PDB file of C-alpha atoms (C1' of nucleotides) in Angstrom:
ATOM      1  CA  MET X 606       0.294  -0.076   0.299  1.00 57.00           C
ATOM      2  CA  ARG X 607       3.064   1.782  -0.731  1.00 60.00           C
ATOM      3  CA  LEU X 608       0.906   5.191  -2.356  1.00 64.00           C
ATOM      4  CA  LEU X 609       4.241   7.710  -1.364  1.00 77.00           C
ATOM      5  CA  PRO X 610       7.775   7.443  -3.056  1.00 82.00           C
ATOM      6  CA  HIS X 611       9.995   5.909  -0.592  1.00 93.00           C
ATOM      7  CA  PRO X 612      13.773   4.480  -1.235  1.00 96.00           C
ATOM      8  CA  ALA X 613      13.817   1.027  -1.283  1.00 96.00           C
ATOM      9  CA  THR X 614      16.268   0.132   0.420  1.00 96.00           C
ATOM     10  CA  GLU X 615      19.007  -0.329  -1.261  1.00 95.00           C
ATOM     11  CA  ASP X 616      19.434   2.985  -2.485  1.00 96.00           C
ATOM     12  CA  ILE X 617      19.347   4.788   1.648  1.00 97.00           C
ATOM     13  CA  GLU X 618      21.684   6.942   1.297  1.00 97.00           C
ATOM     14  CA  LEU X 619      23.358   7.943   4.172  1.00 98.00           C
ATOM     15  CA  THR X 620      24.880  10.584   3.642  1.00 98.00           C
ATOM     16  CA  GLU X 621      20.759  11.929   2.564  1.00 98.00           C
ATOM     17  CA  VAL X 622      20.173   9.739   6.075  1.00 98.00           C
ATOM     18  CA  LEU X 623      21.871  12.467   8.100  1.00 98.00           C
ATOM     19  CA  ARG X 624      21.113  16.028   5.910  1.00 98.00           C
ATOM     20  CA  ALA X 625      17.289  14.790   6.898  1.00 98.00           C
ATOM     21  CA  LEU X 626      18.287  13.668  11.058  1.00 98.00           C
ATOM     22  CA  ALA X 627      20.293  16.770  10.575  1.00 98.00           C
ATOM     23  CA  ASP X 628      17.694  19.543  11.437  1.00 98.00           C
ATOM     24  CA  PRO X 629      16.756  19.926  15.482  1.00 97.00           C
ATOM     25  CA  ILE X 630      12.139  19.329  14.365  1.00 98.00           C
ATOM     26  CA  ARG X 631      12.401  15.715  11.898  1.00 98.00           C
ATOM     27  CA  LEU X 632      14.804  14.540  15.528  1.00 98.00           C
ATOM     28  CA  LYS X 633      11.988  15.502  17.074  1.00 97.00           C
ATOM     29  CA  ILE X 634       9.827  13.948  14.867  1.00 98.00           C
ATOM     30  CA  VAL X 635      12.000  10.992  14.735  1.00 98.00           C
ATOM     31  CA  ALA X 636      12.055  10.600  18.154  1.00 97.00           C
ATOM     32  CA  ARG X 637       9.191  11.354  19.238  1.00 97.00           C
ATOM     33  CA  LEU X 638       7.926   7.460  16.606  1.00 97.00           C
ATOM     34  CA  ALA X 639      10.800   6.341  18.644  1.00 97.00           C
ATOM     35  CA  THR X 640       8.547   6.380  21.182  1.00 95.00           C
ATOM     36  CA  VAL X 641       5.422   6.286  20.269  1.00 95.00           C
ATOM     37  CA  GLY X 642       6.162   3.622  17.035  1.00 95.00           C
ATOM     38  CA  GLU X 643       3.499   5.260  14.532  1.00 95.00           C
ATOM     39  CA  MET X 644       1.363   7.599  14.716  1.00 96.00           C
ATOM     40  CA  THR X 645      -0.707  10.920  12.263  1.00 96.00           C
ATOM     41  CA  CYS X 646       1.010  13.743  10.285  1.00 96.00           C
ATOM     42  CA  GLY X 647      -1.198  15.821  12.177  1.00 95.00           C
ATOM     43  CA  GLU X 648      -1.332  14.389  16.164  1.00 94.00           C
ATOM     44  CA  ALA X 649       2.696  14.225  14.009  1.00 95.00           C
ATOM     45  CA  THR X 650       2.224  18.093  13.796  1.00 95.00           C
ATOM     46  CA  ASP X 651       0.191  19.487  17.296  1.00 93.00           C
ATOM     47  CA  HIS X 652       4.230  18.555  19.515  1.00 91.00           C
ATOM     48  CA  LEU X 653       5.614  20.983  16.372  1.00 94.00           C
ATOM     49  CA  GLY X 654       5.269  24.397  16.804  1.00 92.00           C
ATOM     50  CA  VAL X 655       5.251  24.118  13.391  1.00 96.00           C
ATOM     51  CA  HIS X 656       2.839  25.644  10.570  1.00 96.00           C
ATOM     52  CA  LYS X 657       1.030  22.118   8.926  1.00 96.00           C
ATOM     53  CA  SER X 658       3.090  23.297   6.031  1.00 97.00           C
ATOM     54  CA  THR X 659       6.395  22.989   7.415  1.00 98.00           C
ATOM     55  CA  ALA X 660       5.509  20.131   9.389  1.00 98.00           C
ATOM     56  CA  SER X 661       4.237  18.071   6.458  1.00 97.00           C
ATOM     57  CA  HIS X 662       7.832  19.391   3.987  1.00 98.00           C
ATOM     58  CA  HIS X 663       9.882  17.796   6.893  1.00 98.00           C
ATOM     59  CA  HIS X 664       7.220  14.852   6.155  1.00 98.00           C
ATOM     60  CA  ARG X 665       8.775  14.018   3.408  1.00 97.00           C
ATOM     61  CA  ALA X 666      11.352  15.245   3.728  1.00 98.00           C
ATOM     62  CA  LEU X 667      12.510  12.044   5.777  1.00 98.00           C
ATOM     63  CA  ARG X 668       9.754  10.195   3.703  1.00 97.00           C
ATOM     64  CA  GLU X 669      12.754  10.678   0.812  1.00 97.00           C
ATOM     65  CA  ALA X 670      15.841   9.674   2.995  1.00 98.00           C
ATOM     66  CA  GLY X 671      13.736   6.744   4.203  1.00 98.00           C
ATOM     67  CA  VAL X 672      14.208   7.538   7.588  1.00 98.00           C
ATOM     68  CA  VAL X 673      10.039   7.304   8.171  1.00 98.00           C
ATOM     69  CA  TYR X 674       7.281   4.977   5.810  1.00 97.00           C
ATOM     70  CA  THR X 675       4.086   6.921   4.988  1.00 96.00           C
ATOM     71  CA  LYS X 676       0.790   5.335   4.987  1.00 95.00           C
ATOM     72  CA  GLN X 677      -3.014   6.197   3.816  1.00 93.00           C
ATOM     73  CA  GLU X 678      -6.244   5.199   5.592  1.00 93.00           C
ATOM     74  CA  GLY X 679      -8.808   6.582   4.471  1.00 91.00           C
ATOM     75  CA  ARG X 680      -8.379   9.840   5.128  1.00 93.00           C
ATOM     76  CA  LEU X 681      -5.023  10.121   7.695  1.00 95.00           C
ATOM     77  CA  LYS X 682      -2.255   9.689   6.963  1.00 96.00           C
ATOM     78  CA  TYR X 683       0.411   6.950   9.365  1.00 97.00           C
ATOM     79  CA  ILE X 684       4.208   7.676   9.718  1.00 97.00           C
ATOM     80  CA  SER X 685       6.740   5.178  11.439  1.00 97.00           C
ATOM     81  CA  LEU X 686      10.707   5.040  11.810  1.00 98.00           C
ATOM     82  CA  ARG X 687      12.666   2.113   9.439  1.00 98.00           C
ATOM     83  CA  ARG X 688      14.008   0.453  11.577  1.00 97.00           C
ATOM     84  CA  TYR X 689      14.004  -2.804  10.298  1.00 97.00           C
ATOM     85  CA  ASP X 690      15.449  -1.094   7.118  1.00 97.00           C
ATOM     86  CA  LEU X 691      18.276   1.440   9.143  1.00 98.00           C
ATOM     87  CA  ASP X 692      19.863  -1.587  10.823  1.00 97.00           C
ATOM     88  CA  ALA X 693      19.817  -3.682   8.238  1.00 96.00           C
ATOM     89  CA  ARG X 694      21.351  -0.112   6.244  1.00 97.00           C
ATOM     90  CA  PHE X 695      23.661   1.427   8.361  1.00 98.00           C
ATOM     91  CA  PRO X 696      23.574  -1.355  11.653  1.00 97.00           C
ATOM     92  CA  GLY X 697      23.217   0.879  15.027  1.00 97.00           C
ATOM     93  CA  LEU X 698      22.744   4.631  13.417  1.00 98.00           C
ATOM     94  CA  LEU X 699      19.298   4.842  14.527  1.00 98.00           C
ATOM     95  CA  ASP X 700      19.700   4.257  17.549  1.00 97.00           C
ATOM     96  CA  SER X 701      22.521   6.049  18.162  1.00 98.00           C
ATOM     97  CA  VAL X 702      20.653   8.594  17.569  1.00 98.00           C
ATOM     98  CA  ILE X 703      17.595   8.000  19.187  1.00 97.00           C
ATOM     99  CA  THR X 704      19.666   7.141  22.054  1.00 97.00           C
ATOM    100  CA  ALA X 705      21.130  11.003  21.722  1.00 97.00           C
ATOM    101  CA  SER X 706      18.642  12.748  21.488  1.00 94.00           C
ATOM    102  CA  GLY X 707      16.597  10.966  24.498  1.00 84.00           C
ATOM    103  CA  ASP X 708      19.299  12.446  26.326  1.00 71.00           C
ATOM    104  CA  HIS X 709      20.817  16.193  27.482  1.00 54.00           C
ATOM    105  CA  ARG X 710      19.085  18.783  25.605  1.00 47.00           C
ATOM    106  CA  ALA X 711      20.124  18.379  22.637  1.00 40.00           C
ATOM    107  CA  VAL X 712      17.465  18.382  20.430  1.00 40.00           C
ATOM    108  CA  ALA X 713      15.620  21.783  22.454  1.00 38.00           C
ATOM    109  CA  ALA X 714      18.589  22.747  22.737  1.00 37.00           C
ATOM    110  CA  SER X 715      18.729  24.884  19.112  1.00 38.00           C
ATOM    111  CA  GLY X 716      15.128  23.615  17.632  1.00 36.00           C
ATOM    112  CA  GLU X 717      13.360  25.139  21.205  1.00 40.00           C
ATOM    113  CA  ARG X 718      10.798  27.865  20.896  1.00 37.00           C
ATOM    114  CA  GLY X 719       9.221  27.585  24.640  1.00 34.00           C
ATOM    115  CA  ARG X 720       5.818  25.687  22.663  1.00 34.00           C
ATOM    116  CA  ASP X 721       6.665  22.236  23.245  1.00 34.00           C
TER     117      ASP X 721
ATOM    118  CA  MET S1236      47.560  23.775  23.313  1.00 56.00           C
ATOM    119  CA  ARG S1237      44.179  24.504  21.075  1.00 60.00           C
ATOM    120  CA  LEU S1238      45.103  27.588  19.497  1.00 64.00           C
ATOM    121  CA  LEU S1239      41.022  27.418  17.902  1.00 77.00           C
ATOM    122  CA  PRO S1240      38.447  27.347  19.058  1.00 82.00           C
ATOM    123  CA  HIS S1241      36.656  23.492  19.856  1.00 94.00           C
ATOM    124  CA  PRO S1242      33.413  23.771  21.711  1.00 96.00           C
ATOM    125  CA  ALA S1243      33.932  22.113  25.077  1.00 96.00           C
ATOM    126  CA  THR S1244      32.807  17.786  24.811  1.00 96.00           C
ATOM    127  CA  GLU S1245      29.391  18.932  26.713  1.00 95.00           C
ATOM    128  CA  ASP S1246      28.527  21.583  24.578  1.00 96.00           C
ATOM    129  CA  ILE S1247      28.918  19.864  21.755  1.00 97.00           C
ATOM    130  CA  GLU S1248      25.560  19.325  19.712  1.00 97.00           C
ATOM    131  CA  LEU S1249      24.050  16.446  18.071  1.00 98.00           C
ATOM    132  CA  THR S1250      22.212  19.112  15.198  1.00 97.00           C
ATOM    133  CA  GLU S1251      24.885  20.441  14.972  1.00 98.00           C
ATOM    134  CA  VAL S1252      27.032  16.415  14.379  1.00 98.00           C
ATOM    135  CA  LEU S1253      24.723  15.104  12.191  1.00 98.00           C
ATOM    136  CA  ARG S1254      24.321  18.255  10.171  1.00 98.00           C
ATOM    137  CA  ALA S1255      28.513  18.558  10.212  1.00 98.00           C
ATOM    138  CA  LEU S1256      28.416  14.227   8.797  1.00 98.00           C
ATOM    139  CA  ALA S1257      25.749  15.081   6.476  1.00 98.00           C
ATOM    140  CA  ASP S1258      28.246  15.352   3.659  1.00 98.00           C
ATOM    141  CA  PRO S1259      29.917  13.651   1.513  1.00 97.00           C
ATOM    142  CA  ILE S1260      33.620  15.563   1.349  1.00 98.00           C
ATOM    143  CA  ARG S1261      32.842  16.534   5.291  1.00 98.00           C
ATOM    144  CA  LEU S1262      32.277  12.314   5.023  1.00 98.00           C
ATOM    145  CA  LYS S1263      34.991  11.745   3.121  1.00 97.00           C
ATOM    146  CA  ILE S1264      38.069  13.215   5.844  1.00 98.00           C
ATOM    147  CA  VAL S1265      35.836  12.158   9.115  1.00 98.00           C
ATOM    148  CA  ALA S1266      35.711   7.839   7.074  1.00 97.00           C
ATOM    149  CA  ARG S1267      39.993   8.581   6.390  1.00 97.00           C
ATOM    150  CA  LEU S1268      40.710   9.264   9.369  1.00 97.00           C
ATOM    151  CA  ALA S1269      39.431   6.493  10.527  1.00 97.00           C
ATOM    152  CA  THR S1270      41.224   4.758   8.501  1.00 95.00           C
ATOM    153  CA  VAL S1271      45.247   7.021   9.609  1.00 95.00           C
ATOM    154  CA  GLY S1272      43.951   8.315  12.523  1.00 95.00           C
ATOM    155  CA  GLU S1273      45.354  11.612  11.974  1.00 95.00           C
ATOM    156  CA  MET S1274      46.241  14.079   8.571  1.00 96.00           C
ATOM    157  CA  THR S1275      47.317  17.850   8.108  1.00 96.00           C
ATOM    158  CA  CYS S1276      45.001  20.627   6.788  1.00 96.00           C
ATOM    159  CA  GLY S1277      47.165  19.580   3.069  1.00 95.00           C
ATOM    160  CA  GLU S1278      46.902  15.967   3.213  1.00 95.00           C
ATOM    161  CA  ALA S1279      43.231  16.013   3.961  1.00 95.00           C
ATOM    162  CA  THR S1280      43.223  18.241   1.131  1.00 95.00           C
ATOM    163  CA  ASP S1281      44.306  15.622  -1.503  1.00 93.00           C
ATOM    164  CA  HIS S1282      41.699  13.093  -0.888  1.00 91.00           C
ATOM    165  CA  LEU S1283      39.337  15.406  -1.697  1.00 94.00           C
ATOM    166  CA  GLY S1284      39.129  16.987  -5.490  1.00 92.00           C
ATOM    167  CA  VAL S1285      38.916  20.687  -3.401  1.00 96.00           C
ATOM    168  CA  HIS S1286      40.138  23.840  -3.580  1.00 96.00           C
ATOM    169  CA  LYS S1287      42.463  24.062  -0.179  1.00 96.00           C
ATOM    170  CA  SER S1288      39.465  26.822   1.009  1.00 97.00           C
ATOM    171  CA  THR S1289      36.924  25.319   0.700  1.00 98.00           C
ATOM    172  CA  ALA S1290      38.854  21.920   2.165  1.00 98.00           C
ATOM    173  CA  SER S1291      40.153  25.144   5.285  1.00 97.00           C
ATOM    174  CA  HIS S1292      35.904  25.316   4.736  1.00 98.00           C
ATOM    175  CA  HIS S1293      34.695  21.403   6.095  1.00 98.00           C
ATOM    176  CA  HIS S1294      38.258  21.594   8.139  1.00 98.00           C
ATOM    177  CA  ARG S1295      36.052  24.171  10.009  1.00 97.00           C
ATOM    178  CA  ALA S1296      33.009  22.682   9.927  1.00 98.00           C
ATOM    179  CA  LEU S1297      34.051  19.421  11.219  1.00 98.00           C
ATOM    180  CA  ARG S1298      35.853  21.015  14.230  1.00 97.00           C
ATOM    181  CA  GLU S1299      33.269  23.226  15.130  1.00 97.00           C
ATOM    182  CA  ALA S1300      30.663  21.380  15.524  1.00 98.00           C
ATOM    183  CA  GLY S1301      33.018  18.949  18.030  1.00 98.00           C
ATOM    184  CA  VAL S1302      33.755  16.430  14.909  1.00 98.00           C
ATOM    185  CA  VAL S1303      37.965  16.201  14.485  1.00 98.00           C
ATOM    186  CA  TYR S1304      40.512  18.467  16.325  1.00 97.00           C
ATOM    187  CA  THR S1305      42.631  20.599  15.507  1.00 96.00           C
ATOM    188  CA  LYS S1306      46.402  21.117  16.788  1.00 95.00           C
ATOM    189  CA  GLN S1307      49.461  22.944  15.694  1.00 94.00           C
ATOM    190  CA  GLU S1308      52.603  21.719  15.308  1.00 93.00           C
ATOM    191  CA  GLY S1309      54.738  24.835  13.063  1.00 92.00           C
ATOM    192  CA  ARG S1310      53.606  25.498   9.857  1.00 93.00           C
ATOM    193  CA  LEU S1311      51.182  21.990   9.868  1.00 96.00           C
ATOM    194  CA  LYS S1312      47.681  21.355  11.463  1.00 96.00           C
ATOM    195  CA  TYR S1313      46.760  18.497  12.374  1.00 97.00           C
ATOM    196  CA  ILE S1314      43.469  17.738  12.562  1.00 97.00           C
ATOM    197  CA  SER S1315      41.908  13.909  14.582  1.00 97.00           C
ATOM    198  CA  LEU S1316      38.739  12.812  15.106  1.00 98.00           C
ATOM    199  CA  ARG S1317      37.854  13.483  19.140  1.00 98.00           C
ATOM    200  CA  ARG S1318      36.405   9.704  19.126  1.00 97.00           C
ATOM    201  CA  TYR S1319      36.740   9.554  23.353  1.00 97.00           C
ATOM    202  CA  ASP S1320      34.471  13.681  23.624  1.00 97.00           C
ATOM    203  CA  LEU S1321      32.238  12.007  21.090  1.00 98.00           C
ATOM    204  CA  ASP S1322      31.495   8.856  21.901  1.00 97.00           C
ATOM    205  CA  ALA S1323      30.932  10.329  25.490  1.00 96.00           C
ATOM    206  CA  ARG S1324      28.831  13.131  24.441  1.00 97.00           C
ATOM    207  CA  PHE S1325      26.994  10.280  21.971  1.00 97.00           C
ATOM    208  CA  PRO S1326      27.610   6.749  22.464  1.00 97.00           C
ATOM    209  CA  GLY S1327      27.842   4.763  19.308  1.00 97.00           C
ATOM    210  CA  LEU S1328      27.231   7.823  16.875  1.00 98.00           C
ATOM    211  CA  LEU S1329      30.736   7.874  15.514  1.00 98.00           C
ATOM    212  CA  ASP S1330      31.381   4.129  14.910  1.00 97.00           C
ATOM    213  CA  SER S1331      27.891   3.821  12.541  1.00 98.00           C
ATOM    214  CA  VAL S1332      28.474   6.571  10.635  1.00 98.00           C
ATOM    215  CA  ILE S1333      32.109   5.446  10.195  1.00 98.00           C
ATOM    216  CA  THR S1334      30.689   1.906   9.151  1.00 97.00           C
ATOM    217  CA  ALA S1335      28.300   3.119   7.568  1.00 97.00           C
ATOM    218  CA  SER S1336      30.761   5.536   5.190  1.00 94.00           C
ATOM    219  CA  GLY S1337      32.710   2.100   4.900  1.00 85.00           C
ATOM    220  CA  ASP S1338      30.981  -0.213   3.444  1.00 72.00           C
ATOM    221  CA  HIS S1339      28.722   1.231   0.543  1.00 56.00           C
ATOM    222  CA  ARG S1340      30.627   4.035  -2.332  1.00 46.00           C
ATOM    223  CA  ALA S1341      28.854   6.878  -0.592  1.00 39.00           C
ATOM    224  CA  VAL S1342      32.571   7.886   0.421  1.00 38.00           C
ATOM    225  CA  ALA S1343      34.913   5.520  -1.808  1.00 36.00           C
ATOM    226  CA  ALA S1344      34.630   7.625  -4.640  1.00 36.00           C
ATOM    227  CA  SER S1345      38.190   8.897  -5.375  1.00 34.00           C
ATOM    228  CA  GLY S1346      41.119   5.911  -5.214  1.00 34.00           C
ATOM    229  CA  GLU S1347      41.920   5.710  -2.198  1.00 39.00           C
ATOM    230  CA  ARG S1348      44.006   2.900   0.194  1.00 37.00           C
ATOM    231  CA  GLY S1349      42.736   2.904   3.639  1.00 37.00           C
ATOM    232  CA  ARG S1350      44.151  -0.287   6.227  1.00 37.00           C
ATOM    233  CA  ASP S1351      40.725  -2.160   7.298  1.00 38.00           C
TER     234      ASP S1351
ATOM    235  C1'  DC W 277     -23.114  16.111  -2.794  1.00 88.55           C
ATOM    236  C1'  DG W 278     -21.886  19.637  -0.437  1.00 88.55           C
ATOM    237  C1'  DC W 279     -18.570  20.274   3.180  1.00 88.55           C
ATOM    238  C1'  DA W 280     -15.687  19.054   7.263  1.00 88.55           C
ATOM    239  C1'  DT W 281     -11.656  17.551   7.761  1.00 88.55           C
ATOM    240  C1'  DT W 282      -6.939  16.330   6.675  1.00 88.55           C
ATOM    241  C1'  DG W 283      -2.577  17.221   4.152  1.00 88.55           C
ATOM    242  C1'  DT W 284       0.058  18.320  -0.075  1.00 88.55           C
ATOM    243  C1'  DT W 285       1.714  21.969  -3.235  1.00 88.55           C
ATOM    244  C1'  DT W 286       2.658  26.639  -5.161  1.00 88.55           C
ATOM    245  C1'  DG W 287       4.644  30.638  -3.376  1.00 88.55           C
ATOM    246  C1'  DA W 288       7.221  33.785  -2.592  1.00 88.55           C
ATOM    247  C1'  DC W 289      10.797  34.991   1.207  1.00 88.55           C
ATOM    248  C1'  DA W 290      15.145  34.763   4.044  1.00 88.55           C
ATOM    249  C1'  DA W 291      18.863  32.458   5.855  1.00 88.55           C
ATOM    250  C1'  DC W 292      21.820  29.594   4.709  1.00 88.55           C
ATOM    251  C1'  DC W 293      26.079  26.615   2.323  1.00 88.55           C
ATOM    252  C1'  DA W 294      29.343  24.596  -0.992  1.00 88.55           C
ATOM    253  C1'  DC W 295      32.052  26.801  -4.381  1.00 88.55           C
ATOM    254  C1'  DC W 296      36.016  28.131  -5.837  1.00 88.55           C
ATOM    255  C1'  DA W 297      39.745  32.641  -7.109  1.00 88.55           C
ATOM    256  C1'  DA W 298      42.570  36.094  -5.343  1.00 88.55           C
ATOM    257  C1'  DA W 299      44.039  38.282  -0.733  1.00 88.55           C
ATOM    258  C1'  DC W 300      45.767  37.586   3.546  1.00 88.55           C
ATOM    259  C1'  DA W 301      48.308  35.720   8.344  1.00 88.55           C
ATOM    260  C1'  DA W 302      51.471  33.217  10.252  1.00 88.55           C
ATOM    261  C1'  DT W 303      55.536  29.779   9.879  1.00 88.55           C
ATOM    262  C1'  DG W 304      59.871  27.831   9.309  1.00 88.55           C
ATOM    263  C1'  DC W 305      64.241  27.878   5.537  1.00 88.55           C
ATOM    264  C1'  DG W 306      67.912  29.852   3.593  1.00 88.55           C
TER     265       DG W 306
ATOM    266  C1'  DC M  56      65.140  39.519   6.582  1.00 88.55           C
ATOM    267  C1'  DG M  57      63.067  37.316   2.051  1.00 88.55           C
ATOM    268  C1'  DC M  58      60.709  34.096   0.207  1.00 88.55           C
ATOM    269  C1'  DA M  59      58.588  30.234  -0.283  1.00 88.55           C
ATOM    270  C1'  DT M  60      54.998  26.737   2.991  1.00 88.55           C
ATOM    271  C1'  DT M  61      50.951  25.708   4.736  1.00 88.55           C
ATOM    272  C1'  DG M  62      47.056  27.318   5.737  1.00 88.55           C
ATOM    273  C1'  DT M  63      42.880  30.694   6.637  1.00 88.55           C
ATOM    274  C1'  DT M  64      39.560  34.658   5.489  1.00 88.55           C
ATOM    275  C1'  DT M  65      37.007  36.930   1.987  1.00 88.55           C
ATOM    276  C1'  DG M  66      34.689  38.524  -1.897  1.00 88.55           C
ATOM    277  C1'  DG M  67      31.222  36.256  -5.098  1.00 88.55           C
ATOM    278  C1'  DT M  68      27.689  33.681  -6.815  1.00 88.55           C
ATOM    279  C1'  DG M  69      23.855  29.671  -8.219  1.00 88.55           C
ATOM    280  C1'  DG M  70      21.742  27.186  -5.252  1.00 88.55           C
ATOM    281  C1'  DT M  71      19.400  24.983  -1.275  1.00 88.55           C
ATOM    282  C1'  DT M  72      16.903  24.879   2.936  1.00 88.55           C
ATOM    283  C1'  DG M  73      13.765  26.491   6.540  1.00 88.55           C
ATOM    284  C1'  DT M  74       9.207  28.865   7.107  1.00 88.55           C
ATOM    285  C1'  DC M  75       4.164  31.028   6.255  1.00 88.55           C
ATOM    286  C1'  DA M  76       0.566  31.771   4.255  1.00 88.55           C
ATOM    287  C1'  DA M  77      -3.338  30.383   0.562  1.00 88.55           C
ATOM    288  C1'  DA M  78      -4.844  27.729  -2.410  1.00 88.55           C
ATOM    289  C1'  DC M  79      -5.439  22.848  -3.719  1.00 88.55           C
ATOM    290  C1'  DA M  80      -6.920  17.673  -3.799  1.00 88.55           C
ATOM    291  C1'  DA M  81      -8.410  13.897  -1.475  1.00 88.55           C
ATOM    292  C1'  DT M  82     -10.540  11.410   0.475  1.00 88.55           C
ATOM    293  C1'  DG M  83     -15.624  10.791   4.210  1.00 88.55           C
ATOM    294  C1'  DC M  84     -19.742  12.113   6.790  1.00 88.55           C
ATOM    295  C1'  DG M  85     -24.604  12.715   6.455  1.00 88.55           C
TER     296       DG M  85
END
DNA sequence: CGCATTGTTTGACAACCACCAAACAATGCG
DNA sequence: CGCATTGTTTGGTGGTTGTCAAACAATGCG
């Protein structure tokens, strides 16, 4: 049910993934996905403090980099981490990033806007 | 002998590190440092295929993000990975990136011989 | 079908980035 | 001191990015 363009596992590139993760907003999305497993785009947007079009832009960036998988169900779109694929391609990378983003204020520090 | 501005270990930020690593040229530098341990800026530049001012720009980006340490000896400047600091702050991150960059050809573009 | 909900796309704009070239700075050597 | 070596800084340029607002598209409900 892949209605949206997702890169194949073998086409996921390291620099693309790193670039996708190198943004406070997107890191926030990833960190949240790591705990909730899955959420709708709208639910994700509510926790970001940016315009919905901006959130959509970030969701696409993550999807096109191969970091998240997006599936549609009715009017909603659910996003989730492509853990299996990422682990297969870049072992340990996602885990270390998620762990790092969960500690201290590594994420909040650069992207905070007092709206969390 | 820190003549150049290096961030303190606790000031190294995840997004900054990821941002620094999310570039093919800088990833190449990091991958090379992972094998040779230390090299001069000039030696690094020779393997990049970009202008020396561009290389200098990348070296600074890596240094300011806290990824590499730069020390001066005479006319030369040696750069090396801040493995210990990065491991302390973001366990496993650097290793996973180095491993990932070593696998596929994402990084290797110009013939280089690493001892791996 | 009409309409609200959910999310995307487009346009516009400011900020940033990678790159080169040339000038500059710092260091050591003769 | 004069000069070559090593690397940085500055200026300029084209491309990318993050952001919002507004229009658009798709879906399900009454």
